[in-house]
Amino acid sequence: MIDLDDTSAIAKVDPDDFLGDVEAFPDQVREALDIGQGVDLPDLRPPSSVAVLGMGGSGISGDVLGVFLGPRSPVPSATVKGYELPAWVGEDTLVFATSYSGNTEETLTSYEQAVERGASVVAVTTGGELADRAELDGFPVVRIPPGLVPRAAMGYLAVPLIAVLGRIVGESYAAKVEELLPMLDEGSGSLGRKVPASENPAKRLAAKLVARIPFIYGTSGAGEVAAYRWKCQFNECSKVPAHHHSFPELNHNEVVGFKELTELTSSSVALVVLRRAGDHPRNDKRIDITLPLIEDEFALVEKVRSEAKGELASLFDLVYFGDFVATYLAIAQGVDPSPTEIISRVKSALAT
Ligand code: F6R
């Protein structure tokens, strides 16, 4: 196992400095706010619904927007992670087409449907086919900086959606993102590479997860999206299988699944439970009842708690901690967190 306090060993395993991108996330959010506030927008009517098109590290931006709007807006929103738009997308829908590369097949396909339905579209991308098509079709393009892997660009991809929607509906949504910055700065300072494992909970959790399969449980809403992000980061950065689920739904199915294969799960599966200060009290009670019933079936059970107030803040808090954990897990295993070779192979094979 690589020593997570050895910064020169980290640099060798992580030649593209993915960890540096994670550490710089608060600055990315600042820049993304400026980009979202500064982009030229035509006169757009407040929408009756919002759809975010995007896959993987880009599509998560729609889930973030959904968490943000959930408690504060009567306008329904959905993330479309596939080729087909739901039937309700129409002229009164605001569609954000998000693709870091601008070349993702599913997003380009659903983008074309949005254009055919007469929706108002805003593209968020570094360029590629999506920027070309949106410009040709006369839609605003939020240009975000290239040079990152998409999953390291969550700030660039998600924050402009919030800022732009705020401008369209006349609400100071950007201020809600600004409020997150002290918390993110704090996270960057306390979880970065220079903070030794003895004082760094992200390094310590990563070390415990080496050679384990992580299961991540959240709570519906922000906790569920955070758990999904953790799972995807374990897959793409740490290159391990991972699973996520959420309370209360898992009480109605998943809890039954630990009766067989106990030898396997208790030696190899690590459960990480994401808790939030804003969790519904019935979910708190569910977690307290459920864990003693299943904890013996895991190799270890860890709890991560966010004290942040509000859905968006707890989401960013948990996601940021998880991004550090997944990156440190990659490095601890001696695995470069940046490349995602199989994703590229599938994309190339589909393109021929
Ligand atoms: C790679 C990654 C992927 C991509 C996805 C879609 O870091 O996170 O999940 O985000 O393959 O590609 P883009 O984001 O270019 O539309």
Short mmCIF file of C-alpha atoms and ligand atoms in Angstrom, two decimals:
data_model
loop_
_atom_site.label_atom_id
_atom_site.label_comp_id
_atom_site.label_asym_id
_atom_site.label_seq_id
_atom_site.Cartn_x
_atom_site.Cartn_y
_atom_site.Cartn_z
CA MET A 1 0.00 0.00 0.00
CA ILE A 2 1.26 3.50 -0.89
CA ASP A 3 1.86 5.76 2.12
CA LEU A 4 -0.71 8.56 1.79
CA ASP A 5 1.57 10.95 3.69
CA ASP A 6 4.37 10.53 1.14
CA THR A 7 3.73 13.38 -1.32
CA SER A 8 6.38 12.25 -3.80
CA ALA A 9 4.88 8.74 -3.90
CA ILE A 10 1.45 10.36 -4.49
CA ALA A 11 2.85 12.35 -7.43
CA LYS A 12 4.20 9.14 -9.00
CA VAL A 13 0.87 7.29 -8.77
CA ASP A 14 -1.15 10.35 -9.83
CA PRO A 15 0.89 11.86 -12.70
CA ASP A 16 -1.99 14.02 -13.98
CA ASP A 17 -2.58 15.38 -10.47
CA PHE A 18 -6.22 14.38 -10.11
CA LEU A 19 -5.78 15.01 -6.38
CA GLY A 20 -4.74 18.59 -7.21
CA ASP A 21 -8.04 19.06 -9.08
CA VAL A 22 -9.93 17.79 -6.04
CA GLU A 23 -7.97 20.12 -3.75
CA ALA A 24 -8.73 23.06 -6.08
CA PHE A 25 -12.47 22.35 -6.19
CA PRO A 26 -13.48 25.47 -4.19
CA ASP A 27 -11.73 27.69 -6.77
CA GLN A 28 -13.47 25.77 -9.52
CA VAL A 29 -16.82 26.54 -7.89
CA ARG A 30 -15.88 30.25 -7.68
CA GLU A 31 -14.94 30.32 -11.37
CA ALA A 32 -18.06 28.36 -12.32
CA LEU A 33 -20.20 30.96 -10.55
CA ASP A 34 -18.58 33.73 -12.61
CA ILE A 35 -19.10 31.73 -15.79
CA GLY A 36 -22.78 31.10 -15.00
CA GLN A 37 -23.40 34.72 -14.03
CA GLY A 38 -21.54 36.10 -17.04
CA VAL A 39 -22.89 34.04 -19.93
CA ASP A 40 -25.07 35.91 -22.45
CA LEU A 41 -28.65 34.74 -22.20
CA PRO A 42 -31.54 35.62 -24.50
CA ASP A 43 -34.84 36.65 -22.90
CA LEU A 44 -36.14 33.35 -21.59
CA ARG A 45 -39.50 32.86 -19.90
CA PRO A 46 -39.45 31.09 -16.53
CA PRO A 47 -39.96 27.41 -17.44
CA SER A 48 -42.72 25.12 -16.23
CA SER A 49 -40.25 22.22 -16.06
CA VAL A 50 -36.51 21.65 -16.25
CA ALA A 51 -34.68 18.72 -17.84
CA VAL A 52 -30.94 18.16 -17.62
CA LEU A 53 -29.42 15.93 -20.28
CA GLY A 54 -26.10 14.32 -19.44
CA MET A 55 -24.24 11.13 -18.71
CA GLY A 56 -21.80 10.09 -16.01
CA GLY A 57 -19.66 12.91 -14.63
CA SER A 58 -21.74 15.43 -16.59
CA GLY A 59 -25.15 13.95 -15.74
CA ILE A 60 -24.53 14.29 -12.00
CA SER A 61 -25.04 18.04 -12.56
CA GLY A 62 -28.74 17.34 -13.14
CA ASP A 63 -28.96 15.40 -9.89
CA VAL A 64 -27.31 18.32 -8.08
CA LEU A 65 -29.82 20.75 -9.62
CA GLY A 66 -32.66 18.43 -8.57
CA VAL A 67 -31.43 18.42 -4.96
CA PHE A 68 -31.13 22.22 -5.06
CA LEU A 69 -34.62 22.78 -6.49
CA GLY A 70 -36.33 20.08 -4.40
CA PRO A 71 -37.07 22.12 -1.29
CA ARG A 72 -37.30 25.55 -2.92
CA SER A 73 -39.02 25.41 -6.30
CA PRO A 74 -42.42 24.20 -7.49
CA VAL A 75 -40.89 23.63 -10.93
CA PRO A 76 -40.27 19.91 -11.45
CA SER A 77 -36.87 18.85 -12.73
CA ALA A 78 -35.43 15.58 -13.97
CA THR A 79 -32.10 14.32 -15.21
CA VAL A 80 -32.20 12.42 -18.50
CA LYS A 81 -29.42 9.85 -18.60
CA GLY A 82 -30.14 8.14 -21.89
CA TYR A 83 -31.33 8.55 -25.45
CA GLU A 84 -35.03 9.33 -24.94
CA LEU A 85 -36.68 12.44 -23.54
CA PRO A 86 -39.75 11.99 -21.36
CA ALA A 87 -43.01 12.98 -23.08
CA TRP A 88 -43.52 16.04 -20.84
CA VAL A 89 -40.50 17.87 -22.28
CA GLY A 90 -41.92 20.55 -24.56
CA GLU A 91 -41.94 24.24 -25.42
CA ASP A 92 -42.22 25.35 -21.79
CA THR A 93 -39.29 23.19 -20.66
CA LEU A 94 -35.85 24.58 -20.04
CA VAL A 95 -33.34 21.94 -21.16
CA PHE A 96 -29.73 22.02 -20.03
CA ALA A 97 -27.62 19.83 -22.31
CA THR A 98 -24.46 19.02 -20.36
CA SER A 99 -21.46 17.18 -21.72
CA TYR A 100 -17.91 17.97 -20.67
CA SER A 101 -16.46 16.71 -23.96
CA GLY A 102 -19.47 17.81 -26.00
CA ASN A 103 -19.34 14.53 -27.87
CA THR A 104 -21.41 12.10 -25.83
CA GLU A 105 -23.79 10.17 -28.07
CA GLU A 106 -26.74 9.89 -25.68
CA THR A 107 -26.67 13.60 -24.84
CA LEU A 108 -26.44 14.62 -28.50
CA THR A 109 -29.40 12.37 -29.32
CA SER A 110 -31.63 13.74 -26.56
CA TYR A 111 -30.46 17.27 -27.43
CA GLU A 112 -31.85 16.81 -30.96
CA GLN A 113 -35.20 15.71 -29.51
CA ALA A 114 -35.28 18.78 -27.27
CA VAL A 115 -34.71 20.99 -30.33
CA GLU A 116 -37.50 19.20 -32.23
CA ARG A 117 -39.89 19.71 -29.28
CA GLY A 118 -39.24 23.48 -29.30
CA ALA A 119 -37.69 23.52 -25.80
CA SER A 120 -35.43 26.36 -24.66
CA VAL A 121 -31.95 24.87 -24.55
CA VAL A 122 -28.78 25.96 -22.79
CA ALA A 123 -25.65 23.90 -23.51
CA VAL A 124 -22.92 23.45 -20.90
CA THR A 125 -19.73 22.08 -22.39
CA THR A 126 -16.05 22.63 -23.19
CA GLY A 127 -16.83 22.48 -26.93
CA GLY A 128 -17.19 19.49 -29.26
CA GLU A 129 -20.23 18.64 -31.34
CA LEU A 130 -22.65 19.93 -28.70
CA ALA A 131 -21.19 23.46 -28.76
CA ASP A 132 -21.20 23.46 -32.59
CA ARG A 133 -24.80 22.29 -32.84
CA ALA A 134 -26.11 24.58 -30.09
CA GLU A 135 -24.41 27.61 -31.64
CA LEU A 136 -25.83 26.74 -35.05
CA ASP A 137 -29.28 26.32 -33.52
CA GLY A 138 -28.97 29.71 -31.82
CA PHE A 139 -28.86 28.50 -28.20
CA PRO A 140 -26.60 29.90 -25.49
CA VAL A 141 -23.47 27.89 -24.82
CA VAL A 142 -21.92 28.00 -21.35
CA ARG A 143 -18.27 27.33 -22.20
CA ILE A 144 -16.37 25.72 -19.37
CA PRO A 145 -12.61 25.19 -19.22
CA PRO A 146 -11.18 22.03 -20.85
CA GLY A 147 -8.31 19.93 -19.52
CA LEU A 148 -9.99 18.01 -16.70
CA VAL A 149 -11.61 14.59 -16.66
CA PRO A 150 -15.38 15.19 -16.53
CA ARG A 151 -15.87 13.85 -13.02
CA ALA A 152 -13.30 16.33 -11.73
CA ALA A 153 -15.37 19.14 -13.23
CA MET A 154 -18.56 18.85 -11.15
CA GLY A 155 -18.31 22.51 -10.17
CA TYR A 156 -18.04 23.68 -13.78
CA LEU A 157 -20.88 21.41 -14.83
CA ALA A 158 -23.37 21.88 -11.99
CA VAL A 159 -22.90 25.43 -10.72
CA PRO A 160 -23.73 27.27 -13.99
CA LEU A 161 -27.05 25.39 -14.10
CA ILE A 162 -28.01 26.83 -10.73
CA ALA A 163 -26.75 30.32 -11.59
CA VAL A 164 -28.38 30.42 -15.03
CA LEU A 165 -31.72 29.11 -13.75
CA GLY A 166 -31.62 31.71 -10.99
CA ARG A 167 -31.16 34.43 -13.59
CA ILE A 168 -34.06 33.11 -15.67
CA VAL A 169 -36.50 32.88 -12.75
CA GLY A 170 -35.22 36.08 -11.09
CA GLU A 171 -33.96 34.42 -7.90
CA SER A 172 -30.53 34.85 -6.31
CA TYR A 173 -29.65 31.18 -6.61
CA ALA A 174 -25.96 32.04 -7.14
CA ALA A 175 -25.85 33.41 -3.59
CA LYS A 176 -26.83 29.95 -2.32
CA VAL A 177 -23.74 28.52 -4.03
CA GLU A 178 -21.54 31.32 -2.69
CA GLU A 179 -22.62 30.33 0.82
CA LEU A 180 -20.93 26.94 0.28
CA LEU A 181 -17.49 28.40 -0.31
CA PRO A 182 -16.25 28.69 3.29
CA MET A 183 -17.23 25.06 3.90
CA LEU A 184 -15.47 23.90 0.72
CA ASP A 185 -12.35 25.94 1.55
CA GLU A 186 -12.35 24.31 4.95
CA GLY A 187 -12.65 20.86 3.34
CA SER A 188 -9.81 21.55 0.94
CA GLY A 189 -7.61 22.72 3.81
CA SER A 190 -8.35 19.84 6.16
CA LEU A 191 -8.49 16.91 3.72
CA GLY A 192 -5.66 17.75 1.29
CA ARG A 193 -2.45 15.79 0.80
CA LYS A 194 -0.42 17.90 3.21
CA VAL A 195 -2.61 16.96 6.16
CA PRO A 196 -1.22 13.72 7.61
CA ALA A 197 -3.42 10.65 7.97
CA SER A 198 -3.37 11.06 11.74
CA GLU A 199 -5.42 14.27 11.27
CA ASN A 200 -7.06 13.51 7.93
CA PRO A 201 -10.29 11.47 8.09
CA ALA A 202 -10.45 11.03 4.29
CA LYS A 203 -7.01 9.36 4.22
CA ARG A 204 -7.94 7.15 7.18
CA LEU A 205 -11.22 6.00 5.61
CA ALA A 206 -9.48 5.31 2.29
CA ALA A 207 -6.87 3.15 4.04
CA LYS A 208 -9.64 1.10 5.67
CA LEU A 209 -11.31 0.52 2.30
CA VAL A 210 -8.26 -1.02 0.60
CA ALA A 211 -9.15 -4.52 -0.69
CA ARG A 212 -12.83 -4.08 0.23
CA ILE A 213 -15.95 -3.58 -1.89
CA PRO A 214 -17.64 -0.39 -0.69
CA PHE A 215 -21.42 -0.25 -0.23
CA ILE A 216 -22.56 3.34 0.34
CA TYR A 217 -25.90 4.08 1.93
CA GLY A 218 -27.38 7.58 1.97
CA THR A 219 -30.79 9.01 2.74
CA SER A 220 -33.32 10.05 0.12
CA GLY A 221 -32.62 13.40 -1.52
CA ALA A 222 -29.13 14.84 -1.05
CA GLY A 223 -27.89 11.71 0.74
CA GLU A 224 -28.92 9.45 -2.11
CA VAL A 225 -27.23 11.62 -4.74
CA ALA A 226 -24.11 11.80 -2.56
CA ALA A 227 -24.07 8.00 -2.17
CA TYR A 228 -24.36 7.60 -5.95
CA ARG A 229 -21.48 10.04 -6.50
CA TRP A 230 -19.33 8.10 -3.98
CA LYS A 231 -20.11 4.86 -5.82
CA CYS A 232 -19.20 6.34 -9.22
CA GLN A 233 -15.97 7.85 -7.86
CA PHE A 234 -14.97 4.50 -6.37
CA ASN A 235 -15.60 2.92 -9.78
CA GLU A 236 -13.87 5.52 -11.94
CA CYS A 237 -11.08 6.77 -9.68
CA SER A 238 -10.31 3.77 -7.46
CA LYS A 239 -11.27 1.20 -10.14
CA VAL A 240 -13.19 -1.02 -7.69
CA PRO A 241 -16.74 -2.33 -7.82
CA ALA A 242 -19.08 -0.39 -5.55
CA HIS A 243 -22.77 -0.24 -4.74
CA HIS A 244 -25.11 2.41 -3.39
CA HIS A 245 -28.62 2.53 -1.98
CA SER A 246 -30.65 4.80 0.28
CA PHE A 247 -32.94 4.93 3.28
CA PRO A 248 -35.88 4.50 3.52
CA GLU A 249 -36.16 2.48 0.29
CA LEU A 250 -33.46 -0.03 1.24
CA ASN A 251 -35.53 -1.01 4.27
CA HIS A 252 -38.01 -2.53 1.84
CA ASN A 253 -35.66 -4.79 -0.12
CA GLU A 254 -31.88 -4.65 0.36
CA VAL A 255 -31.91 -5.42 4.11
CA VAL A 256 -33.13 -8.94 3.35
CA GLY A 257 -30.14 -9.65 1.13
CA PHE A 258 -27.56 -10.29 3.84
CA LYS A 259 -28.77 -13.69 5.02
CA GLU A 260 -26.86 -15.75 2.46
CA LEU A 261 -23.23 -15.22 1.31
CA THR A 262 -22.37 -13.92 4.77
CA GLU A 263 -18.87 -15.37 4.60
CA LEU A 264 -18.30 -13.40 1.41
CA THR A 265 -19.82 -10.10 2.57
CA SER A 266 -18.33 -10.18 6.07
CA SER A 267 -14.85 -10.62 4.68
CA SER A 268 -15.00 -8.27 1.70
CA VAL A 269 -17.79 -5.68 1.82
CA ALA A 270 -17.34 -2.38 3.68
CA LEU A 271 -20.46 -0.38 4.48
CA VAL A 272 -20.22 3.41 4.54
CA VAL A 273 -23.33 5.19 5.83
CA LEU A 274 -23.70 8.86 4.90
CA ARG A 275 -25.67 10.84 7.45
CA ARG A 276 -26.74 14.47 7.43
CA ALA A 277 -27.78 16.96 10.08
CA GLY A 278 -30.93 17.56 8.02
CA ASP A 279 -31.95 13.91 7.75
CA HIS A 280 -35.63 13.18 8.34
CA PRO A 281 -35.97 12.02 11.97
CA ARG A 282 -37.68 8.83 10.79
CA ASN A 283 -34.65 8.04 8.62
CA ASP A 284 -32.41 8.62 11.67
CA LYS A 285 -34.54 6.11 13.55
CA ARG A 286 -34.48 3.66 10.63
CA ILE A 287 -30.68 3.79 10.47
CA ASP A 288 -30.40 3.22 14.22
CA ILE A 289 -32.72 0.22 14.01
CA THR A 290 -31.29 -1.24 10.79
CA LEU A 291 -27.54 -1.13 11.38
CA PRO A 292 -27.48 -3.48 14.40
CA LEU A 293 -29.50 -5.98 12.33
CA ILE A 294 -27.02 -6.15 9.46
CA GLU A 295 -23.63 -4.85 10.68
CA ASP A 296 -22.17 -8.29 11.42
CA GLU A 297 -22.51 -9.15 7.74
CA PHE A 298 -19.95 -6.50 6.73
CA ALA A 299 -16.17 -6.47 7.06
CA LEU A 300 -16.54 -3.00 8.58
CA VAL A 301 -19.14 -0.30 9.01
CA GLU A 302 -18.20 3.38 8.89
CA LYS A 303 -20.39 6.44 9.37
CA VAL A 304 -19.71 9.77 7.73
CA ARG A 305 -21.80 12.66 9.00
CA SER A 306 -22.28 16.12 7.53
CA GLU A 307 -23.27 18.90 9.91
CA ALA A 308 -23.92 21.27 7.00
CA LYS A 309 -27.31 22.98 6.99
CA GLY A 310 -29.55 22.58 3.97
CA GLU A 311 -29.81 20.08 1.13
CA LEU A 312 -27.27 21.67 -1.23
CA ALA A 313 -24.68 22.25 1.50
CA SER A 314 -24.92 18.70 2.85
CA LEU A 315 -24.71 17.33 -0.70
CA PHE A 316 -21.53 19.29 -1.50
CA ASP A 317 -20.07 18.47 1.91
CA LEU A 318 -20.56 14.72 1.51
CA VAL A 319 -19.56 14.70 -2.16
CA TYR A 320 -16.37 16.62 -1.43
CA PHE A 321 -15.35 14.27 1.34
CA GLY A 322 -16.13 11.27 -0.90
CA ASP A 323 -14.07 12.67 -3.78
CA PHE A 324 -11.06 12.80 -1.45
CA VAL A 325 -11.71 9.28 -0.14
CA ALA A 326 -12.01 7.75 -3.64
CA THR A 327 -8.87 9.57 -4.82
CA TYR A 328 -6.88 8.47 -1.77
CA LEU A 329 -8.16 4.91 -2.18
CA ALA A 330 -6.90 4.91 -5.78
CA ILE A 331 -3.51 6.20 -4.68
CA ALA A 332 -3.25 3.87 -1.68
CA GLN A 333 -3.77 0.95 -4.07
CA GLY A 334 -1.12 2.33 -6.44
CA VAL A 335 -3.78 3.11 -9.06
CA ASP A 336 -3.80 6.28 -11.21
CA PRO A 337 -7.18 7.94 -10.49
CA SER A 338 -7.42 9.74 -13.87
CA PRO A 339 -7.78 7.26 -16.74
CA THR A 340 -11.06 5.47 -17.47
CA GLU A 341 -9.88 3.32 -20.34
CA ILE A 342 -12.94 1.09 -20.63
CA ILE A 343 -15.28 4.09 -20.97
CA SER A 344 -13.17 5.33 -23.90
CA ARG A 345 -13.07 1.87 -25.47
CA VAL A 346 -16.85 1.53 -25.37
CA LYS A 347 -17.27 5.03 -26.83
CA SER A 348 -14.81 4.31 -29.67
CA ALA A 349 -16.37 0.93 -30.45
CA LEU A 350 -19.82 2.58 -30.65
CA ALA A 351 -18.47 5.28 -32.96
CA THR A 352 -17.40 2.80 -35.65
C1 F6R B 1 -15.07 10.42 -17.06
C2 F6R B 1 -16.44 10.50 -16.62
C3 F6R B 1 -17.52 9.93 -17.48
C4 F6R B 1 -18.04 10.96 -18.50
C5 F6R B 1 -19.15 10.36 -19.36
C6 F6R B 1 -19.82 11.36 -20.28
O1 F6R B 1 -14.29 11.16 -16.14
O2 F6R B 1 -16.66 11.00 -15.56
O3 F6R B 1 -18.54 9.50 -16.62
O4 F6R B 1 -18.52 12.08 -17.82
O5 F6R B 1 -18.63 9.32 -20.12
O6 F6R B 1 -18.89 12.08 -21.02
P1 F6R B 1 -19.01 13.67 -21.08
O7 F6R B 1 -18.99 14.12 -19.66
O8 F6R B 1 -17.86 14.13 -21.86
O9 F6R B 1 -20.34 13.94 -21.73
#
